[in-house]
mmCIF file of C-alpha atoms in Angstrom:
data_model
loop_
_atom_site.group_PDB
_atom_site.id
_atom_site.type_symbol
_atom_site.label_atom_id
_atom_site.label_comp_id
_atom_site.label_asym_id
_atom_site.label_seq_id
_atom_site.Cartn_x
_atom_site.Cartn_y
_atom_site.Cartn_z
ATOM 1 C CA MET A 182 49.860 -40.070 -41.019
ATOM 2 C CA ALA A 183 46.568 -39.208 -42.760
ATOM 3 C CA GLU A 184 44.681 -40.914 -39.919
ATOM 4 C CA GLN A 185 46.557 -38.834 -37.358
ATOM 5 C CA CYS A 186 45.693 -35.617 -39.248
ATOM 6 C CA THR A 187 42.031 -36.629 -39.362
ATOM 7 C CA LYS A 188 41.997 -37.294 -35.629
ATOM 8 C CA SER A 189 43.675 -33.987 -34.915
ATOM 9 C CA VAL A 190 41.107 -32.123 -37.064
ATOM 10 C CA ILE A 191 38.223 -33.853 -35.288
ATOM 11 C CA LYS A 192 39.808 -33.119 -31.935
ATOM 12 C CA ALA A 193 40.298 -29.483 -32.906
ATOM 13 C CA GLY A 194 36.709 -29.224 -34.079
ATOM 14 C CA CYS A 195 35.446 -30.770 -30.852
ATOM 15 C CA SER A 196 37.558 -28.432 -28.801
ATOM 16 C CA ARG A 197 36.342 -25.385 -30.737
ATOM 17 C CA ARG A 198 32.651 -26.240 -30.208
ATOM 18 C CA PRO A 199 32.817 -26.332 -26.380
ATOM 19 C CA ARG A 200 34.721 -23.042 -26.363
ATOM 20 C CA GLY A 201 31.889 -21.442 -28.379
ATOM 21 C CA MET A 202 29.305 -22.907 -26.029
ATOM 22 C CA GLU A 203 31.280 -21.754 -23.009
ATOM 23 C CA LEU A 204 31.445 -18.258 -24.473
ATOM 24 C CA PHE A 205 27.687 -18.232 -25.038
ATOM 25 C CA LEU A 206 26.992 -19.490 -21.522
ATOM 26 C CA GLY A 207 29.420 -16.967 -20.095
ATOM 27 C CA ILE A 208 27.699 -14.089 -21.877
ATOM 28 C CA PHE A 209 24.277 -15.431 -20.861
ATOM 29 C CA LEU A 210 25.238 -15.794 -17.198
ATOM 30 C CA ALA A 211 26.903 -12.393 -17.173
ATOM 31 C CA GLY A 212 23.780 -10.845 -18.665
ATOM 32 C CA LEU A 213 21.585 -12.672 -16.166
ATOM 33 C CA THR A 214 23.806 -11.504 -13.307
ATOM 34 C CA VAL A 215 23.577 -7.906 -14.501
ATOM 35 C CA LEU A 216 19.807 -8.241 -14.903
ATOM 36 C CA VAL A 217 19.396 -9.627 -11.382
ATOM 37 C CA ALA A 218 21.735 -6.952 -10.002
ATOM 38 C CA VAL A 219 19.736 -4.201 -11.718
ATOM 39 C CA ALA A 220 16.481 -5.715 -10.453
ATOM 40 C CA PHE A 221 17.847 -5.909 -6.930
ATOM 41 C CA TYR A 222 19.113 -2.319 -7.125
ATOM 42 C CA TYR A 223 15.702 -1.193 -8.367
ATOM 43 C CA GLU A 224 13.922 -3.052 -5.568
ATOM 44 C CA HIS A 225 16.417 -1.725 -3.024
ATOM 45 C CA SER A 226 15.811 1.850 -4.162
ATOM 46 C CA LYS A 227 12.041 1.591 -3.814
ATOM 47 C CA ALA A 228 11.901 -0.760 -0.806
ATOM 48 C CA GLU A 229 10.077 0.823 2.115
ATOM 49 C CA VAL A 230 12.179 -0.654 4.916
ATOM 50 C CA PRO A 231 12.014 1.580 8.016
ATOM 51 C CA HIS A 232 15.338 3.045 9.187
ATOM 52 C CA GLY A 233 14.715 2.097 12.802
ATOM 53 C CA PHE A 234 13.909 -1.515 11.968
ATOM 54 C CA SER A 235 16.235 -3.803 13.926
ATOM 55 C CA GLN A 236 16.249 -6.667 11.382
ATOM 56 C CA ARG A 237 16.650 -4.609 8.211
ATOM 57 C CA GLN A 238 18.817 -7.000 6.193
ATOM 58 C CA LYS A 239 16.529 -9.936 6.845
ATOM 59 C CA LEU A 240 13.516 -7.863 5.807
ATOM 60 C CA TYR A 241 15.344 -6.741 2.648
ATOM 61 C CA PHE A 242 15.992 -10.383 1.779
ATOM 62 C CA PHE A 243 12.318 -11.310 2.091
ATOM 63 C CA HIS A 244 11.323 -8.174 0.191
ATOM 64 C CA TYR A 245 13.606 -9.070 -2.742
ATOM 65 C CA THR A 246 12.568 -12.720 -2.730
ATOM 66 C CA LEU A 247 8.862 -11.937 -2.714
ATOM 67 C CA ASN A 248 9.127 -9.311 -5.444
ATOM 68 C CA PHE A 249 11.247 -11.629 -7.600
ATOM 69 C CA THR A 250 8.665 -14.409 -7.186
ATOM 70 C CA LEU A 251 5.791 -12.083 -8.072
ATOM 71 C CA GLY A 252 7.684 -10.801 -11.111
ATOM 72 C CA LEU A 253 8.541 -14.316 -12.249
ATOM 73 C CA ALA A 254 4.895 -15.356 -11.901
ATOM 74 C CA LYS A 255 3.801 -12.490 -14.160
ATOM 75 C CA PHE A 256 6.509 -13.301 -16.709
ATOM 76 C CA LEU A 257 5.641 -17.008 -16.863
ATOM 77 C CA GLU A 258 1.980 -16.180 -17.425
ATOM 78 C CA LYS A 259 2.848 -13.649 -20.127
ATOM 79 C CA VAL A 260 4.877 -16.186 -22.121
ATOM 80 C CA GLY A 261 2.132 -18.784 -21.734
ATOM 81 C CA ILE A 262 3.939 -21.294 -19.517
ATOM 82 C CA ILE A 263 1.720 -21.211 -16.421
ATOM 83 C CA SER A 264 -0.894 -18.870 -14.980
ATOM 84 C CA GLU A 265 0.188 -16.412 -12.307
ATOM 85 C CA VAL A 266 -2.245 -17.884 -9.771
ATOM 86 C CA SER A 267 -1.107 -21.470 -10.421
ATOM 87 C CA PHE A 268 2.584 -20.593 -10.136
ATOM 88 C CA LEU A 269 2.150 -18.656 -6.885
ATOM 89 C CA ARG A 270 -0.007 -21.407 -5.410
ATOM 90 C CA ALA A 271 2.657 -23.977 -6.277
ATOM 91 C CA ALA A 272 5.341 -21.789 -4.697
ATOM 92 C CA ILE A 273 3.334 -21.348 -1.498
ATOM 93 C CA GLU A 274 2.414 -25.026 -1.339
ATOM 94 C CA GLY A 275 6.144 -25.788 -1.382
ATOM 95 C CA ILE A 276 6.265 -24.934 2.317
ATOM 96 C CA PRO A 277 6.808 -28.310 4.022
ATOM 97 C CA PRO A 278 4.047 -29.316 6.459
ATOM 98 C CA LEU A 279 4.752 -30.172 10.082
ATOM 99 C CA LYS A 280 3.610 -33.280 11.887
ATOM 100 C CA ASP A 281 3.462 -32.755 15.639
ATOM 101 C CA LYS A 282 3.839 -35.888 17.746
ATOM 102 C CA HIS A 283 1.864 -34.265 20.560
ATOM 103 C CA LEU A 284 -1.239 -33.809 18.410
ATOM 104 C CA LEU A 285 -3.812 -36.105 16.863
ATOM 105 C CA THR A 286 -4.707 -34.938 13.357
ATOM 106 C CA LYS A 287 -7.879 -35.786 11.426
ATOM 107 C CA ASP A 288 -9.084 -34.735 7.966
ATOM 108 C CA LEU A 289 -12.867 -34.418 7.883
ATOM 109 C CA SER A 290 -15.658 -32.539 6.106
ATOM 110 C CA PHE A 291 -18.064 -30.140 7.804
ATOM 111 C CA GLU A 292 -21.067 -29.645 5.513
ATOM 112 C CA ARG A 293 -18.875 -30.656 2.528
ATOM 113 C CA VAL A 294 -16.197 -28.176 3.570
ATOM 114 C CA PRO A 295 -12.781 -29.840 4.107
ATOM 115 C CA VAL A 296 -11.309 -29.272 7.554
ATOM 116 C CA ARG A 297 -8.329 -30.560 9.497
ATOM 117 C CA ILE A 298 -8.681 -31.018 13.242
ATOM 118 C CA TYR A 299 -5.725 -30.847 15.625
ATOM 119 C CA GLN A 300 -6.373 -32.376 19.047
ATOM 120 C CA PRO A 301 -3.815 -32.543 21.883
ATOM 121 C CA LYS A 302 -3.045 -36.163 22.795
ATOM 122 C CA ALA A 303 -2.548 -35.364 26.476
ATOM 123 C CA SER A 304 -5.469 -36.297 28.692
ATOM 124 C CA THR A 305 -7.639 -33.597 30.218
ATOM 125 C CA THR A 306 -10.159 -33.576 33.051
ATOM 126 C CA GLY A 307 -12.736 -31.494 31.203
ATOM 127 C CA GLN A 308 -13.656 -30.123 27.812
ATOM 128 C CA ARG A 309 -11.179 -28.007 25.901
ATOM 129 C CA ARG A 310 -11.659 -24.710 24.115
ATOM 130 C CA GLY A 311 -12.100 -24.847 20.352
ATOM 131 C CA LEU A 312 -10.440 -22.617 17.768
ATOM 132 C CA LEU A 313 -11.674 -22.323 14.186
ATOM 133 C CA PHE A 314 -8.960 -20.916 11.927
ATOM 134 C CA PHE A 315 -9.533 -19.191 8.565
ATOM 135 C CA HIS A 316 -6.301 -18.738 6.623
ATOM 136 C CA GLY A 317 -5.256 -15.650 4.683
ATOM 137 C CA GLY A 318 -4.289 -15.382 1.032
ATOM 138 C CA GLY A 319 -6.658 -12.879 -0.554
ATOM 139 C CA GLY A 320 -9.299 -15.533 -1.196
ATOM 140 C CA GLN A 321 -7.061 -17.045 -3.894
ATOM 141 C CA PHE A 322 -4.089 -18.549 -2.060
ATOM 142 C CA GLY A 323 -3.365 -20.527 1.082
ATOM 143 C CA SER A 324 -4.589 -23.905 2.277
ATOM 144 C CA ILE A 325 -4.836 -26.215 5.259
ATOM 145 C CA ARG A 326 -1.402 -27.590 4.369
ATOM 146 C CA VAL A 327 0.265 -24.176 4.169
ATOM 147 C CA TYR A 328 -1.081 -23.141 7.580
ATOM 148 C CA GLU A 329 -0.475 -26.444 9.326
ATOM 149 C CA ARG A 330 2.482 -25.122 11.328
ATOM 150 C CA MET A 331 0.478 -22.205 12.691
ATOM 151 C CA CYS A 332 -2.466 -24.418 13.642
ATOM 152 C CA CYS A 333 -0.165 -26.941 15.326
ATOM 153 C CA TYR A 334 1.432 -24.109 17.300
ATOM 154 C CA PHE A 335 -1.922 -22.824 18.545
ATOM 155 C CA ALA A 336 -3.172 -26.317 19.429
ATOM 156 C CA ARG A 337 0.007 -27.315 21.266
ATOM 157 C CA LYS A 338 0.740 -24.060 23.091
ATOM 158 C CA SER A 339 -2.835 -23.267 24.170
ATOM 159 C CA ASN A 340 -4.025 -26.863 24.693
ATOM 160 C CA SER A 341 -6.925 -26.231 22.314
ATOM 161 C CA VAL A 342 -8.740 -28.241 19.674
ATOM 162 C CA VAL A 343 -7.992 -26.374 16.444
ATOM 163 C CA VAL A 344 -10.056 -26.688 13.267
ATOM 164 C CA CYS A 345 -8.461 -25.310 10.093
ATOM 165 C CA VAL A 346 -11.048 -24.627 7.391
ATOM 166 C CA GLY A 347 -10.088 -25.375 3.790
ATOM 167 C CA TYR A 348 -12.544 -23.028 2.124
ATOM 168 C CA ARG A 349 -12.921 -22.784 -1.656
ATOM 169 C CA LEU A 350 -10.736 -20.296 -3.508
ATOM 170 C CA ALA A 351 -11.283 -17.836 -6.348
ATOM 171 C CA PRO A 352 -11.166 -17.615 -9.308
ATOM 172 C CA GLU A 353 -12.458 -21.193 -9.583
ATOM 173 C CA HIS A 354 -15.084 -20.493 -6.917
ATOM 174 C CA PRO A 355 -16.372 -16.915 -7.103
ATOM 175 C CA HIS A 356 -17.177 -14.603 -4.210
ATOM 176 C CA PRO A 357 -18.741 -15.189 -1.682
ATOM 177 C CA ALA A 358 -17.788 -18.898 -1.666
ATOM 178 C CA PRO A 359 -15.049 -18.444 1.010
ATOM 179 C CA LEU A 360 -17.472 -16.868 3.486
ATOM 180 C CA GLU A 361 -20.153 -19.465 2.779
ATOM 181 C CA ASP A 362 -17.694 -22.271 3.544
ATOM 182 C CA CYS A 363 -16.308 -20.633 6.693
ATOM 183 C CA LEU A 364 -19.793 -19.908 8.008
ATOM 184 C CA SER A 365 -21.040 -23.436 7.251
ATOM 185 C CA ALA A 366 -18.014 -25.035 8.930
ATOM 186 C CA THR A 367 -18.361 -22.783 11.977
ATOM 187 C CA ILE A 368 -22.058 -23.539 12.462
ATOM 188 C CA HIS A 369 -21.420 -27.270 12.079
ATOM 189 C CA PHE A 370 -18.636 -27.185 14.661
ATOM 190 C CA MET A 371 -20.723 -25.147 17.104
ATOM 191 C CA LYS A 372 -23.469 -27.772 16.896
ATOM 192 C CA THR A 373 -21.118 -30.757 17.249
ATOM 193 C CA ALA A 374 -18.341 -29.335 19.451
ATOM 194 C CA GLU A 375 -18.831 -31.871 22.225
ATOM 195 C CA ASP A 376 -18.121 -34.712 19.788
ATOM 196 C CA TYR A 377 -14.539 -33.387 19.677
ATOM 197 C CA GLY A 378 -14.166 -32.778 23.395
ATOM 198 C CA VAL A 379 -14.864 -29.049 23.065
ATOM 199 C CA ASP A 380 -16.986 -26.888 25.349
ATOM 200 C CA PRO A 381 -19.543 -25.167 23.038
ATOM 201 C CA SER A 382 -19.341 -22.015 25.165
ATOM 202 C CA ARG A 383 -15.565 -21.743 24.580
ATOM 203 C CA ILE A 384 -15.367 -21.544 20.791
ATOM 204 C CA VAL A 385 -13.087 -18.884 19.302
ATOM 205 C CA ILE A 386 -12.725 -17.947 15.631
ATOM 206 C CA CYS A 387 -9.470 -16.615 14.213
ATOM 207 C CA GLY A 388 -7.900 -15.528 10.934
ATOM 208 C CA ASP A 389 -5.008 -13.570 9.465
ATOM 209 C CA SER A 390 -5.204 -10.927 6.713
ATOM 210 C CA SER A 391 -8.148 -11.848 4.445
ATOM 211 C CA GLY A 392 -8.778 -14.656 6.931
ATOM 212 C CA GLY A 393 -9.245 -11.886 9.487
ATOM 213 C CA THR A 394 -11.833 -10.353 7.160
ATOM 214 C CA LEU A 395 -13.629 -13.705 7.068
ATOM 215 C CA THR A 396 -13.413 -13.970 10.857
ATOM 216 C CA ALA A 397 -15.040 -10.567 11.347
ATOM 217 C CA ALA A 398 -17.722 -11.363 8.752
ATOM 218 C CA VAL A 399 -18.554 -14.743 10.331
ATOM 219 C CA ALA A 400 -18.798 -13.185 13.801
ATOM 220 C CA GLN A 401 -21.205 -10.562 12.460
ATOM 221 C CA ALA A 402 -23.292 -13.156 10.612
ATOM 222 C CA LEU A 403 -23.802 -15.110 13.846
ATOM 223 C CA VAL A 404 -24.919 -12.302 16.182
ATOM 224 C CA ASN A 405 -28.633 -12.988 15.667
ATOM 225 C CA ARG A 406 -28.441 -16.794 15.653
ATOM 226 C CA ARG A 407 -30.322 -17.673 18.851
ATOM 227 C CA ASP A 408 -30.196 -21.387 17.994
ATOM 228 C CA LEU A 409 -26.422 -21.486 18.464
ATOM 229 C CA PRO A 410 -24.096 -20.916 21.420
ATOM 230 C CA LYS A 411 -22.443 -17.506 21.438
ATOM 231 C CA LEU A 412 -18.883 -17.239 20.226
ATOM 232 C CA ARG A 413 -16.454 -16.853 23.107
ATOM 233 C CA ALA A 414 -14.159 -14.533 21.153
ATOM 234 C CA GLN A 415 -12.776 -13.510 17.787
ATOM 235 C CA ILE A 416 -9.083 -13.079 16.953
ATOM 236 C CA LEU A 417 -8.323 -10.675 14.111
ATOM 237 C CA ILE A 418 -4.727 -10.706 12.847
ATOM 238 C CA TYR A 419 -3.991 -7.614 10.692
ATOM 239 C CA PRO A 420 -7.418 -7.819 9.004
ATOM 240 C CA LEU A 421 -8.614 -6.021 5.868
ATOM 241 C CA LEU A 422 -11.872 -4.339 6.889
ATOM 242 C CA GLN A 423 -12.854 -1.603 4.426
ATOM 243 C CA PHE A 424 -12.567 -0.306 0.852
ATOM 244 C CA VAL A 425 -13.799 3.219 1.524
ATOM 245 C CA ASP A 426 -10.556 5.132 2.064
ATOM 246 C CA PHE A 427 -7.148 4.244 0.603
ATOM 247 C CA GLU A 428 -5.554 7.438 1.904
ATOM 248 C CA LEU A 429 -5.610 6.665 5.615
ATOM 249 C CA PRO A 430 -2.272 7.372 7.348
ATOM 250 C CA SER A 431 -1.159 3.731 7.280
ATOM 251 C CA TYR A 432 -1.753 3.534 3.513
ATOM 252 C CA GLN A 433 0.346 6.657 2.981
ATOM 253 C CA GLN A 434 3.153 5.647 5.337
ATOM 254 C CA ASN A 435 3.635 2.020 4.277
ATOM 255 C CA LYS A 436 3.896 2.010 0.512
ATOM 256 C CA GLY A 437 5.505 -1.333 -0.176
ATOM 257 C CA ILE A 438 6.944 -3.359 2.691
ATOM 258 C CA LEU A 439 7.182 -6.937 1.392
ATOM 259 C CA ALA A 440 5.331 -5.798 -1.755
ATOM 260 C CA PHE A 441 2.163 -5.184 0.260
ATOM 261 C CA SER A 442 0.934 -1.780 -0.872
ATOM 262 C CA LYS A 443 -2.534 -0.326 -1.386
ATOM 263 C CA GLU A 444 -2.164 -1.243 -5.058
ATOM 264 C CA ARG A 445 -1.423 -4.856 -4.127
ATOM 265 C CA VAL A 446 -4.446 -4.943 -1.790
ATOM 266 C CA LEU A 447 -6.710 -3.748 -4.567
ATOM 267 C CA ILE A 448 -5.168 -5.965 -7.256
ATOM 268 C CA LEU A 449 -5.803 -9.035 -5.103
ATOM 269 C CA THR A 450 -9.359 -7.921 -4.369
ATOM 270 C CA LEU A 451 -10.250 -7.079 -7.974
ATOM 271 C CA LYS A 452 -8.884 -10.439 -9.113
ATOM 272 C CA TYR A 453 -10.864 -12.131 -6.347
ATOM 273 C CA LEU A 454 -14.033 -10.401 -7.601
ATOM 274 C CA ASN A 455 -13.079 -11.076 -11.252
ATOM 275 C CA LYS A 456 -13.043 -7.355 -12.047
ATOM 276 C CA ASP A 457 -10.844 -5.511 -14.536
ATOM 277 C CA LEU A 458 -7.602 -4.198 -13.029
ATOM 278 C CA SER A 459 -7.981 -1.002 -15.044
ATOM 279 C CA LEU A 460 -10.513 0.093 -12.402
ATOM 280 C CA MET A 461 -7.813 0.299 -9.746
ATOM 281 C CA GLU A 462 -6.602 3.870 -10.240
ATOM 282 C CA ALA A 463 -10.093 5.379 -10.039
ATOM 283 C CA ILE A 464 -10.933 3.345 -6.920
ATOM 284 C CA LEU A 465 -7.749 4.468 -5.188
ATOM 285 C CA LYS A 466 -8.814 8.066 -5.845
ATOM 286 C CA GLY A 467 -12.209 7.414 -4.250
ATOM 287 C CA CYS A 468 -14.236 7.793 -7.455
ATOM 288 C CA HIS A 469 -16.264 4.706 -6.525
ATOM 289 C CA MET A 470 -17.889 6.426 -3.530
ATOM 290 C CA PRO A 471 -21.271 8.175 -3.973
ATOM 291 C CA GLU A 472 -21.800 11.216 -1.767
ATOM 292 C CA ASP A 473 -24.524 9.626 0.364
ATOM 293 C CA LEU A 474 -22.256 6.689 1.243
ATOM 294 C CA GLN A 475 -19.372 9.034 1.987
ATOM 295 C CA LEU A 476 -21.539 10.887 4.488
ATOM 296 C CA LYS A 477 -22.762 7.636 6.024
ATOM 297 C CA TYR A 478 -19.384 5.947 6.349
ATOM 298 C CA GLN A 479 -17.294 8.929 7.434
ATOM 299 C CA LYS A 480 -18.603 8.461 10.974
ATOM 300 C CA TRP A 481 -16.778 5.101 11.002
ATOM 301 C CA VAL A 482 -13.975 5.486 8.448
ATOM 302 C CA SER A 483 -12.069 8.716 8.903
ATOM 303 C CA PRO A 484 -8.468 9.742 9.627
ATOM 304 C CA ASP A 485 -9.917 11.918 12.400
ATOM 305 C CA TYR A 486 -10.348 8.742 14.464
ATOM 306 C CA ILE A 487 -6.721 7.680 14.060
ATOM 307 C CA PRO A 488 -4.695 8.726 17.142
ATOM 308 C CA HIS A 489 -2.110 11.451 16.506
ATOM 309 C CA GLU A 490 0.790 9.149 17.385
ATOM 310 C CA PHE A 491 0.035 7.129 14.238
ATOM 311 C CA LYS A 492 0.256 10.204 12.018
ATOM 312 C CA LYS A 493 3.770 11.229 13.042
ATOM 313 C CA ARG A 494 5.400 9.344 10.173
ATOM 314 C CA GLY A 495 3.442 11.477 7.729
ATOM 315 C CA TYR A 496 -0.104 12.143 6.605
ATOM 316 C CA LYS A 497 -1.746 14.453 4.065
ATOM 317 C CA PRO A 498 -5.538 14.822 3.794
ATOM 318 C CA ARG A 499 -6.799 13.222 0.614
ATOM 319 C CA THR A 500 -8.048 15.262 -2.311
ATOM 320 C CA THR A 501 -11.551 14.674 -3.656
ATOM 321 C CA HIS A 502 -12.235 13.400 -7.171
ATOM 322 C CA PRO A 503 -15.428 13.235 -9.257
ATOM 323 C CA PHE A 504 -17.790 10.343 -8.530
ATOM 324 C CA SER A 505 -18.329 7.738 -11.256
ATOM 325 C CA LYS A 506 -21.710 6.019 -11.143
ATOM 326 C CA GLU A 507 -20.528 3.445 -13.667
ATOM 327 C CA LEU A 508 -17.545 2.577 -11.478
ATOM 328 C CA TYR A 509 -19.738 2.317 -8.379
ATOM 329 C CA THR A 510 -22.048 -0.113 -10.182
ATOM 330 C CA LEU A 511 -19.102 -2.281 -11.207
ATOM 331 C CA VAL A 512 -17.476 -2.479 -7.763
ATOM 332 C CA LYS A 513 -20.496 -2.281 -5.467
ATOM 333 C CA PRO A 514 -19.556 -5.608 -3.796
ATOM 334 C CA LEU A 515 -16.627 -3.782 -2.132
ATOM 335 C CA PHE A 516 -19.136 -2.284 0.293
ATOM 336 C CA ASP A 517 -20.747 -5.612 1.224
ATOM 337 C CA LEU A 518 -20.153 -6.540 4.862
ATOM 338 C CA VAL A 519 -18.499 -9.742 3.640
ATOM 339 C CA LEU A 520 -15.577 -7.644 2.367
ATOM 340 C CA SER A 521 -15.986 -4.538 4.547
ATOM 341 C CA PRO A 522 -16.997 -5.634 8.073
ATOM 342 C CA LEU A 523 -16.038 -2.186 9.390
ATOM 343 C CA LEU A 524 -19.206 -0.847 7.728
ATOM 344 C CA ALA A 525 -21.613 -2.938 9.823
ATOM 345 C CA GLU A 526 -24.430 -1.134 11.614
ATOM 346 C CA ASP A 527 -24.079 -0.238 15.290
ATOM 347 C CA SER A 528 -26.728 -2.812 16.229
ATOM 348 C CA VAL A 529 -24.440 -5.567 14.890
ATOM 349 C CA ILE A 530 -21.180 -4.222 16.333
ATOM 350 C CA ALA A 531 -22.775 -3.988 19.792
ATOM 351 C CA GLN A 532 -23.416 -7.760 19.849
ATOM 352 C CA LEU A 533 -19.964 -8.954 18.842
ATOM 353 C CA PRO A 534 -17.879 -11.162 21.146
ATOM 354 C CA GLU A 535 -14.739 -10.264 23.047
ATOM 355 C CA THR A 536 -11.977 -9.488 20.583
ATOM 356 C CA PHE A 537 -8.225 -9.885 20.251
ATOM 357 C CA LEU A 538 -6.949 -7.486 17.607
ATOM 358 C CA LEU A 539 -3.391 -7.518 16.273
ATOM 359 C CA THR A 540 -2.041 -4.605 14.231
ATOM 360 C CA CYS A 541 1.413 -3.864 12.831
ATOM 361 C CA GLU A 542 3.067 -0.463 12.589
ATOM 362 C CA PHE A 543 4.488 -1.104 9.119
ATOM 363 C CA ASP A 544 1.307 -2.436 7.528
ATOM 364 C CA VAL A 545 -1.075 -0.615 5.181
ATOM 365 C CA LEU A 546 -3.973 -2.296 7.026
ATOM 366 C CA ARG A 547 -2.944 -0.931 10.430
ATOM 367 C CA ASP A 548 -5.602 1.783 10.456
ATOM 368 C CA ASP A 549 -8.387 -0.624 9.474
ATOM 369 C CA GLY A 550 -7.638 -2.365 12.754
ATOM 370 C CA LEU A 551 -7.457 0.883 14.727
ATOM 371 C CA LEU A 552 -10.836 2.018 13.383
ATOM 372 C CA TYR A 553 -12.465 -1.339 14.178
ATOM 373 C CA LYS A 554 -10.966 -1.243 17.654
ATOM 374 C CA LYS A 555 -12.608 2.142 18.227
ATOM 375 C CA ARG A 556 -15.988 0.936 16.994
ATOM 376 C CA LEU A 557 -15.888 -2.131 19.223
ATOM 377 C CA GLU A 558 -14.824 -0.191 22.303
ATOM 378 C CA ASP A 559 -17.420 2.524 21.653
ATOM 379 C CA HIS A 560 -20.054 -0.200 22.029
ATOM 380 C CA GLY A 561 -18.578 -1.709 25.167
ATOM 381 C CA ILE A 562 -16.926 -4.731 23.552
ATOM 382 C CA LYS A 563 -13.802 -5.817 25.413
ATOM 383 C CA VAL A 564 -10.770 -5.570 23.125
ATOM 384 C CA THR A 565 -7.307 -6.947 23.795
ATOM 385 C CA TRP A 566 -5.089 -4.975 21.443
ATOM 386 C CA CYS A 567 -1.621 -6.123 20.449
ATOM 387 C CA HIS A 568 0.296 -3.586 18.381
ATOM 388 C CA LEU A 569 3.635 -4.775 17.019
ATOM 389 C CA GLN A 570 5.877 -1.718 16.774
ATOM 390 C CA GLU A 571 8.232 -3.480 14.345
ATOM 391 C CA GLY A 572 5.528 -5.613 12.802
ATOM 392 C CA PHE A 573 4.616 -5.857 9.111
ATOM 393 C CA HIS A 574 1.954 -7.686 7.147
ATOM 394 C CA GLY A 575 2.651 -11.423 7.205
ATOM 395 C CA THR A 576 4.972 -11.441 10.221
ATOM 396 C CA ILE A 577 2.765 -13.878 12.173
ATOM 397 C CA PHE A 578 2.724 -16.347 9.289
ATOM 398 C CA LEU A 579 6.517 -16.169 8.912
ATOM 399 C CA ALA A 580 6.981 -16.717 12.653
ATOM 400 C CA SER A 581 4.869 -19.870 12.502
ATOM 401 C CA LEU A 582 7.314 -21.372 9.972
ATOM 402 C CA GLY A 583 10.215 -21.484 12.437
ATOM 403 C CA GLU A 584 13.170 -19.424 13.629
ATOM 404 C CA VAL A 585 14.888 -19.143 10.245
ATOM 405 C CA MET A 586 11.862 -17.341 8.795
ATOM 406 C CA ALA A 587 10.713 -15.600 11.969
ATOM 407 C CA PHE A 588 11.102 -11.979 12.996
ATOM 408 C CA ARG A 589 11.006 -10.921 16.628
ATOM 409 C CA SER A 590 7.736 -9.075 16.056
ATOM 410 C CA GLY A 591 6.081 -12.242 14.771
ATOM 411 C CA ASN A 592 7.291 -14.334 17.696
ATOM 412 C CA LYS A 593 5.902 -11.750 20.099
ATOM 413 C CA GLY A 594 2.572 -11.718 18.269
ATOM 414 C CA LEU A 595 2.228 -15.506 18.376
ATOM 415 C CA GLU A 596 2.917 -15.502 22.114
ATOM 416 C CA LYS A 597 0.304 -12.796 22.729
ATOM 417 C CA ILE A 598 -2.320 -14.733 20.766
ATOM 418 C CA VAL A 599 -1.636 -17.869 22.809
ATOM 419 C CA ASP A 600 -1.795 -15.868 26.052
ATOM 420 C CA PHE A 601 -5.229 -14.599 25.017
ATOM 421 C CA LEU A 602 -6.440 -18.084 24.073
ATOM 422 C CA ARG A 603 -5.431 -19.490 27.448
ATOM 423 C CA LEU A 604 -7.792 -17.034 29.136
ATOM 424 C CA MET A 605 -10.790 -18.161 27.093
#
């Protein structure tokens, strides 16, 4: 009888403990659910998803997911678990690579710069065109692996030899390491193109976002190289081209689609340059611009050169703020041509190769592209312009990952890029 009582007490105690744990877990999960719901409501209220956008719910999903990931990265760094950069790199590197049975893939080094070459296996009667690709990621993210699907797509669809450049990233490798690597790899490939079945006169360079910045900078750096064949073309996919004016119409109209705002652009850039983020507010106001540079650059960077149709969604002229010499000294690299190719002299712009330029309506960098387009055309450079009316920053990358991730705008953009490549 005593033994039975003991067993019943033990059983009762065991049963009470799980109930307490279940209660704790229930409260925790309920709190977490409320927290996530509040976060989603907050993101929904500030999300800049255009009313006329035909794939609104899908864009909302990516907006929430990206903002949650960015927030989690900040939290994990704050509590000392993992740095923000390391966490985001790990998340991006989680994208599974794609092996294409129609392509031969080789990992090599060009002047100590890692590259991956994609060559079509199908036989050809002559030499192919070559495409050097510089990935985006703000100089801190992205890799050959992450962009493998896009490079495979270009190689397969355009029957080109594609070279993806795995340039060094900040903060481990400070500015201008990415440009140095991209330029070194490009020069090496131009000198050895025939070893890979490529016609040296049919070499194209290409990049998206900050990779587009690198593409423009490499093209400019090569204009006076008489010892090398001329580039056949450059492909700029929603490139970042200037840090002069953060109040252009596209910056005002597109405040945070997929978390890509003018603040995000500057945060990425200041981190890339290893500068204090407290400088951001003054830069956004234009306090980093001395008067002489304002006068010089306004002939190239001005809302006056943005067509009226791109101001219909709203634009207010910016207000002027006092210049800070100390700030200018700290952020002077922002005006280097490496980061601001739009500021190149006319003598350089006039020698650039034929250009394919892709812009997106719902992208803060839209007007950078429009201004560069004008400069190129003013100097007689042939420009094939693809403007994605429902496009946003990153849509080409998402399209390269497959139909589940793709938006119609991205699919259209990929097709237009391939069409251009086939003509080269």
